[in-house]
Amino acid sequence: MARVRVRFIGTLRWAAKMDETDMEVPEQTSVRDLLNKVFGMVDVEEGTSSAGQPQEFGRNMLILVNEVEVGLLNGFETILRDGDKVTLIPTAHGG
């Protein structure tokens, strides 16, 4: 098992009712797998402007692994390791 810290920013912090959480995930867990797990914790309709599948959920936010956007890594297939920090930042915000 690996321990991953997940940080919620902006409206996701409000929807998740927490700033961050440590999650135990199996070895070889991908960002997609983590989103599926987090998807069950977050009220997507209230937390972002998107509802639906976790993949859609993930496309409406910036996802950072250790401060690097996953698009510069292996996208949703990026494998998470023990001690990684995942930051979820919604792209929808007020003005």
Backbone as a chain_set.jsonl record, in Angstrom:
{"seq": "MARVRVRFIGTLRWAAKMDETDMEVPEQTSVRDLLNKVFGMVDVEEGTSSAGQPQEFGRNMLILVNEVEVGLLNGFETILRDGDKVTLIPTAHGG", "coords": {"N": [[0.842, -1.186, 0.0], [0.343, 2.296, -0.578], [0.747, 5.585, 0.683], [-0.925, 8.499, -0.024], [-1.144, 11.985, -0.218], [-3.896, 14.072, -0.598], [-4.832, 17.176, -1.756], [-7.334, 19.63, -1.614], [-8.479, 22.344, -3.459], [-9.957, 25.622, -3.677], [-13.346, 25.567, -4.745], [-13.55, 22.845, -4.484], [-12.504, 22.283, -2.001], [-14.523, 23.227, -0.377], [-16.621, 21.512, -1.191], [-15.618, 18.987, -0.51], [-15.389, 19.314, 2.149], [-13.033, 19.562, 3.531], [-9.539, 20.395, 3.744], [-7.398, 18.798, 3.025], [-6.451, 15.326, 2.716], [-5.12, 12.215, 3.794], [-4.649, 9.326, 1.935], [-4.839, 5.817, 1.695], [-3.666, 3.801, -0.815], [-3.579, 1.123, -3.222], [-0.447, -0.287, -4.403], [0.823, 0.796, -7.57], [-1.347, 2.381, -8.24], [-3.163, 4.531, -10.322], [-3.538, 7.997, -11.373], [-6.092, 8.19, -12.443], [-7.362, 6.046, -11.088], [-7.213, 7.048, -8.487], [-8.818, 9.354, -8.74], [-11.275, 8.099, -9.183], [-11.648, 7.014, -6.665], [-11.667, 9.335, -5.048], [-13.804, 10.619, -6.218], [-16.052, 9.471, -5.09], [-16.048, 10.733, -2.663], [-16.451, 13.44, -3.02], [-18.853, 15.937, -3.697], [-19.656, 16.323, -6.759], [-21.386, 17.89, -8.341], [-21.827, 20.109, -6.74], [-19.237, 20.841, -6.154], [-17.863, 21.424, -8.509], [-18.369, 22.708, -11.856], [-19.114, 20.607, -13.32], [-20.7, 17.444, -13.833], [-20.918, 13.902, -13.637], [-18.981, 11.288, -15.066], [-15.925, 10.189, -13.451], [-13.709, 10.798, -15.102], [-14.592, 12.987, -16.601], [-14.94, 14.714, -14.505], [-12.26, 15.026, -13.726], [-11.268, 16.373, -15.947], [-12.084, 18.94, -15.676], [-10.449, 20.298, -14.004], [-7.247, 21.275, -12.727], [-4.732, 18.967, -12.216], [-2.268, 18.174, -10.077], [0.707, 16.401, -9.479], [2.927, 16.127, -7.039], [3.428, 18.855, -7.437], [3.6, 19.046, -10.209], [1.908, 19.329, -13.237], [-0.328, 16.836, -14.394], [-0.543, 16.423, -17.133], [1.976, 16.836, -18.099], [3.21, 14.639, -17.27], [2.201, 11.406, -17.245], [-0.449, 11.78, -17.801], [-3.794, 10.826, -16.931], [-3.014, 8.273, -16.453], [-0.775, 8.337, -14.914], [1.286, 6.892, -12.54], [0.983, 6.616, -9.075], [3.047, 7.068, -6.205], [4.243, 6.033, -2.958], [3.996, 8.6, -0.611], [3.522, 10.627, -2.428], [2.115, 13.796, -3.391], [-0.966, 14.956, -4.256], [-2.664, 17.464, -5.873], [-5.751, 18.983, -6.318], [-7.273, 21.215, -8.371], [-9.933, 23.163, -9.154], [-11.046, 24.395, -12.333], [-13.131, 26.083, -12.739], [-14.285, 29.15, -11.517], [-15.257, 32.016, -9.606], [-15.761, 35.514, -10.521]], "CA": [[0.0, 0.0, 0.0], [1.024, 3.586, -0.616], [-0.002, 6.69, 1.292], [-0.915, 9.666, -0.9], [-1.853, 13.142, 0.344], [-4.727, 14.754, -1.593], [-5.2, 18.539, -1.353], [-8.478, 20.189, -2.325], [-8.351, 23.79, -3.574], [-11.136, 26.337, -4.172], [-14.669, 25.004, -4.465], [-13.414, 21.439, -4.081], [-12.297, 22.293, -0.545], [-15.857, 23.371, 0.198], [-17.412, 20.312, -1.478], [-15.058, 17.856, 0.23], [-15.455, 19.674, 3.571], [-11.701, 19.399, 4.11], [-8.453, 20.96, 2.945], [-6.585, 17.708, 2.502], [-6.618, 14.044, 3.373], [-4.174, 11.166, 3.427], [-5.382, 8.153, 1.464], [-4.098, 4.588, 1.432], [-4.027, 3.259, -2.125], [-2.716, 0.002, -3.602], [0.69, -0.007, -5.281], [0.481, 0.93, -8.988], [-2.573, 3.159, -8.418], [-3.006, 5.649, -11.26], [-4.328, 9.194, -11.078], [-7.482, 7.829, -12.766], [-7.861, 5.246, -9.968], [-7.386, 7.942, -7.344], [-10.01, 10.171, -8.999], [-12.446, 7.256, -8.946], [-11.811, 6.909, -5.212], [-12.038, 10.668, -4.554], [-15.117, 10.93, -6.783], [-17.044, 9.031, -4.116], [-15.993, 11.596, -1.483], [-16.723, 14.833, -3.366], [-20.104, 16.232, -4.39], [-19.164, 16.939, -7.986], [-22.289, 18.934, -8.82], [-21.624, 21.309, -5.935], [-17.829, 21.185, -6.094], [-17.39, 21.95, -9.785], [-19.464, 22.942, -12.79], [-19.299, 19.382, -14.089], [-21.178, 16.235, -13.174], [-20.769, 12.767, -14.539], [-17.936, 10.313, -14.82], [-14.71, 10.754, -12.866], [-12.836, 11.352, -16.13], [-15.111, 14.328, -16.867], [-14.613, 15.432, -13.282], [-10.845, 15.36, -13.797], [-10.977, 17.285, -17.058], [-12.492, 20.289, -15.285], [-9.558, 20.77, -12.954], [-5.821, 21.003, -12.854], [-4.316, 17.916, -11.3], [-0.824, 18.22, -9.895], [1.354, 15.366, -8.68], [4.18, 16.722, -6.557], [3.518, 20.194, -8.036], [3.748, 18.957, -11.668], [0.617, 19.04, -13.876], [-0.264, 15.464, -14.897], [-0.37, 16.437, -18.583], [3.415, 16.783, -18.356], [3.647, 13.316, -16.833], [1.539, 10.396, -18.073], [-1.885, 12.037, -17.753], [-4.572, 10.068, -15.952], [-2.352, 6.985, -16.221], [0.387, 8.552, -14.046], [1.286, 5.998, -11.381], [1.286, 7.299, -7.818], [3.961, 6.358, -5.321], [4.143, 6.375, -1.55], [4.469, 9.938, -0.28], [3.146, 11.626, -3.433], [1.116, 14.804, -3.042], [-1.843, 15.24, -5.391], [-3.44, 18.681, -5.647], [-6.881, 19.102, -7.236], [-7.618, 22.631, -8.48], [-10.985, 23.336, -10.162], [-10.823, 25.499, -13.268], [-14.279, 26.995, -12.639], [-14.202, 30.025, -10.356], [-16.002, 33.27, -9.748], [-14.959, 36.662, -10.933]], "C": [[0.885, 1.246, 0.0], [0.129, 4.623, 0.05], [0.196, 7.917, 0.414], [-1.69, 10.783, -0.205], [-2.6, 13.837, -0.788], [-5.14, 16.102, -1.012], [-6.333, 19.029, -2.242], [-8.361, 21.711, -2.299], [-9.686, 24.374, -4.05], [-12.439, 25.669, -3.783], [-14.602, 23.534, -4.088], [-13.192, 21.322, -2.576], [-13.651, 22.374, 0.155], [-16.669, 22.084, 0.005], [-16.931, 19.11, -0.671], [-15.14, 18.069, 1.741], [-14.129, 19.395, 4.284], [-10.684, 20.045, 3.182], [-7.628, 19.872, 2.279], [-6.872, 16.448, 3.289], [-5.506, 13.115, 2.916], [-4.985, 9.935, 3.063], [-4.417, 6.995, 1.27], [-4.594, 4.039, 0.103], [-3.111, 2.079, -2.428], [-1.531, 0.482, -4.441], [0.185, 0.013, -6.722], [-0.863, 1.622, -9.222], [-2.288, 4.336, -9.34], [-3.801, 6.857, -10.762], [-5.8, 8.908, -11.361], [-8.109, 7.032, -11.617], [-8.131, 6.124, -8.747], [-8.617, 8.821, -7.527], [-11.28, 9.369, -8.775], [-12.718, 7.126, -7.452], [-12.279, 8.247, -4.631], [-13.437, 11.04, -5.014], [-16.236, 10.531, -5.827], [-17.105, 9.919, -2.886], [-16.51, 12.996, -1.763], [-18.064, 14.954, -4.07], [-19.749, 17.025, -5.638], [-20.07, 18.07, -8.44], [-22.109, 20.219, -8.024], [-20.179, 21.773, -5.987], [-17.262, 21.738, -7.377], [-18.6, 22.196, -10.667], [-19.802, 21.691, -13.582], [-19.902, 18.294, -13.213], [-20.964, 15.095, -14.147], [-19.646, 11.864, -14.106], [-16.704, 10.977, -14.214], [-13.768, 11.356, -13.906], [-13.285, 12.767, -16.482], [-14.79, 15.236, -15.688], [-13.159, 15.907, -13.354], [-10.492, 16.34, -14.895], [-11.343, 18.729, -16.734], [-11.666, 20.814, -14.119], [-8.118, 20.546, -13.37], [-5.486, 19.955, -11.811], [-2.797, 17.942, -11.258], [-0.38, 17.017, -9.074], [2.723, 15.917, -8.318], [4.484, 18.028, -7.288], [3.757, 20.195, -9.548], [2.399, 18.562, -12.257], [0.706, 17.687, -14.58], [-0.133, 15.385, -16.416], [1.095, 16.402, -18.983], [4.015, 15.451, -17.92], [3.024, 12.292, -17.78], [0.02, 10.543, -17.994], [-2.572, 11.261, -16.649], [-3.93, 8.73, -15.624], [-1.081, 7.128, -15.387], [0.261, 7.668, -12.813], [1.741, 6.777, -10.152], [2.163, 6.413, -6.945], [3.769, 6.845, -3.884], [4.746, 7.754, -1.304], [4.123, 11.008, -1.294], [2.088, 12.571, -2.874], [0.345, 15.152, -4.302], [-2.69, 16.452, -5.02], [-4.505, 18.785, -6.728], [-7.364, 20.548, -7.213], [-8.703, 22.792, -9.537], [-10.679, 24.526, -11.063], [-11.976, 26.491, -13.246], [-14.131, 27.826, -11.37], [-14.927, 31.329, -10.655], [-15.108, 34.424, -10.154], [-15.567, 37.951, -10.455]], "O": [[2.007, 1.242, 0.505], [-1.097, 4.538, -0.018], [1.324, 8.326, 0.139], [-2.771, 10.548, 0.334], [-2.01, 14.156, -1.82], [-5.719, 16.174, 0.072], [-6.3, 18.866, -3.462], [-8.166, 22.301, -1.237], [-10.452, 23.702, -4.741], [-12.62, 25.256, -2.638], [-15.512, 23.026, -3.433], [-13.646, 20.363, -1.952], [-13.896, 21.684, 1.144], [-17.328, 21.622, 0.935], [-17.739, 18.308, -0.202], [-14.982, 17.127, 2.517], [-14.098, 19.045, 5.463], [-10.933, 20.218, 1.989], [-7.214, 20.001, 1.127], [-7.453, 16.486, 4.373], [-5.015, 13.219, 1.793], [-5.898, 9.545, 3.791], [-3.317, 7.169, 0.746], [-5.793, 3.834, -0.085], [-1.98, 2.037, -1.943], [-1.601, 1.519, -5.102], [-0.777, -0.681, -7.052], [-1.457, 1.467, -10.289], [-1.3, 5.049, -9.165], [-4.623, 6.748, -9.853], [-6.668, 9.335, -10.599], [-9.241, 7.299, -11.216], [-9.143, 5.965, -8.063], [-9.382, 9.019, -6.583], [-12.257, 9.891, -8.239], [-13.871, 7.127, -7.021], [-13.194, 8.277, -3.808], [-14.176, 11.702, -4.286], [-17.267, 11.202, -5.772], [-18.084, 9.882, -2.141], [-16.964, 13.679, -0.844], [-18.376, 14.152, -4.951], [-19.564, 18.241, -5.585], [-19.579, 19.109, -8.88], [-22.228, 21.31, -8.582], [-19.912, 22.97, -5.878], [-16.265, 22.46, -7.342], [-19.731, 21.921, -10.266], [-20.692, 21.72, -14.432], [-19.647, 18.231, -12.01], [-20.842, 15.313, -15.353], [-19.391, 11.698, -12.913], [-16.459, 12.164, -14.426], [-13.088, 12.339, -13.611], [-12.449, 13.656, -16.644], [-14.413, 16.394, -15.869], [-12.871, 17.069, -13.071], [-9.506, 17.068, -14.778], [-10.945, 19.644, -17.455], [-12.119, 21.661, -13.349], [-7.818, 19.735, -14.246], [-5.911, 20.05, -10.659], [-2.129, 17.755, -12.275], [-1.023, 16.66, -8.086], [3.568, 16.142, -9.185], [5.615, 18.285, -7.7], [4.084, 21.238, -10.115], [1.805, 17.571, -11.831], [1.682, 17.409, -15.277], [0.343, 14.376, -16.937], [1.422, 15.981, -20.092], [5.187, 15.174, -18.173], [3.292, 12.311, -18.981], [-0.712, 9.559, -18.106], [-2.013, 11.06, -15.57], [-4.272, 8.114, -14.614], [-0.377, 6.141, -15.171], [-0.759, 7.697, -12.124], [2.741, 7.494, -10.182], [2.043, 5.188, -6.944], [3.212, 7.914, -3.636], [5.864, 8.041, -1.733], [4.398, 12.185, -1.06], [1.286, 12.207, -2.015], [0.925, 15.59, -5.296], [-3.351, 16.465, -3.981], [-4.2, 18.688, -7.917], [-7.806, 21.05, -6.18], [-8.43, 22.579, -10.718], [-10.126, 25.532, -10.618], [-11.816, 27.627, -13.691], [-13.884, 27.291, -10.289], [-15.169, 31.682, -11.809], [-13.881, 34.33, -10.135], [-15.022, 39.024, -10.713]]}, "num_chains": 1, "name": "protein.A"}
